[in-house]
Amino acid sequence: MKRVAKPVFFIVALLILFLTYTATFGIKGQNGDNSNTYIKGVSDIRWGIDINGGVEATFSPATSTKATKDQIDSAKSIIELRMTDKHITDYELYTDYDHDRIIVRFPWKNGETSFDPESAIQELSATALLTFREGGEYTTTETGSDGQPVYKTPKGTTAEKIILQGNEISSAKAEMYSDQTSGGQKYQVSLALSDSGTEKFAEATERLQGQVISIWMDDVMISSPTVNAVITDGKCSIEGNFTAAEASDLANKISAGALPFKLTTTNFSTISPLLGASSLHAMLIAGCIAFAIICIFMLFVFRLPGFVAIIALLGQIALSFAAVSGYFPFVNSFTMTLPGIAGIILSIGMGVDANIITASRIKEELWAGKTLDGAIQKGDDNSFWAIFDGNITVIIVALILMGVFGPTNILSMIFGPSTTGSIYSFGYTLLIGIVGNFVFGVTATRLMTKSLSGFKFARSKWLYGGAAK
């Protein structure tokens, strides 16, 4: 057997414990009155309608003119895009062409305290007309909630000359950057322009060098940068005194585009959860008890490999929650539903199974007379393909579920919108759990077992299920 250095066990175990702690509790800080989240934890997860309840709203065009089917479909697509931009994957969306209505059901956001449906609806129905205008003239000044002036209603040249509109923005995303003046961290919204937008903006920045091009969201000026150079590559940014949430919200509104007409909310109500917070708490306790029983079983039956398996299972569970909460900057947060929790539980079962297969093979090889190193190597080799075959078939199933039941899918017409988010959530958490099984249940477990076997105290075959002598 190829030896693994003794410190590897401690390095891998500490990394797993670090991931477990941070994925559970997150890392947060306080900057004055503002709370900053550096790493998201379980408390940042947006729970689905079935767990936390949500809002049902009916939208209609604000105009008296009857909307066309294409306009209703366009408004529906934009509302759906706004939800997916906010990583809301548990929603239901219906259209009533005869009565010009769009009906949507979606969960409360994480940390919701007011449970005000009107405020929740606003994040979906708000029209957001973005314009880049020549100059920075405004009519009125108000004081914002942060004490800073808010400039409203363009006038003069600024009102007359629009350089770009929101539909000429290809993409928008929130970013953090270092302010060269203060040295602090600030947030901005980076924009990529369409071909026509790039052409217009290049002409404007060449003509207005040293002058102001103001940026407006509806009737409010959100930024008034001075043109320092000609921008010909179609990439620019909106800077201001944004918080992380404000920058992200602005980027989402721009990305979602403008609605074809202003929407009014004709009816709204709250949706009660199927389970509620008390049931979620009971489910958490049940999960902790179940995990404790699994740990006792693994330690009693498999001894040292069982101890290693417990550490690996912690890492697998932590990865599942991290992939849902938005722990990793490159993985979007996700709405956790009951089927999603079922996917995690099933993947944990697959992880336990993988560790039992490996530990059993090692045990069998020891009773067959192999040396400790030979039994570990042979056990790893003999168990790998059995684990691989079982997990790879589950991955295929998970990918199929995500593919056919993902947002904006033609199969929603067959199975109904209500199944879309739920089954997609199940496939997603199942896929992440199986990937975690390969990372922790296979790779990390084997590294830690081989590393531990190098210590003198861990050379007894009894610790691996073999004979005492």
XYZ file of N, CA and C in Angstrom, residues 39 115 122 135 144 186 208 241 280 313 361 426 469:
39
model
N -19.609 34.932 4.924
C -19.879 33.567 4.466
C -21.274 33.182 4.961
N -43.352 39.821 7.462
C -44.322 39.014 6.744
C -45.408 39.894 6.125
N -43.659 43.671 -4.043
C -42.998 44.797 -4.711
C -41.706 44.360 -5.394
N -25.754 64.804 -18.982
C -25.809 65.766 -17.890
C -26.384 65.149 -16.630
N -32.680 60.698 1.831
C -32.931 59.263 1.899
C -32.880 58.744 3.320
N -16.025 48.853 -1.446
C -17.316 49.380 -1.871
C -17.948 48.427 -2.879
N -18.771 63.470 -24.828
C -18.994 64.084 -23.509
C -17.817 63.894 -22.552
N -23.007 54.889 -3.273
C -22.873 54.418 -1.888
C -23.789 53.227 -1.652
N -40.110 22.325 11.640
C -38.725 22.386 11.163
C -37.761 22.146 12.320
N -18.796 12.030 6.829
C -20.231 12.331 6.712
C -20.528 13.772 7.103
N -15.161 -4.380 3.332
C -14.139 -5.025 2.483
C -12.815 -5.142 3.237
N -35.279 18.536 -5.300
C -34.877 17.187 -4.910
C -33.661 16.741 -5.738
N -5.696 -10.383 17.883
C -4.246 -10.659 17.770
C -3.920 -11.172 16.379
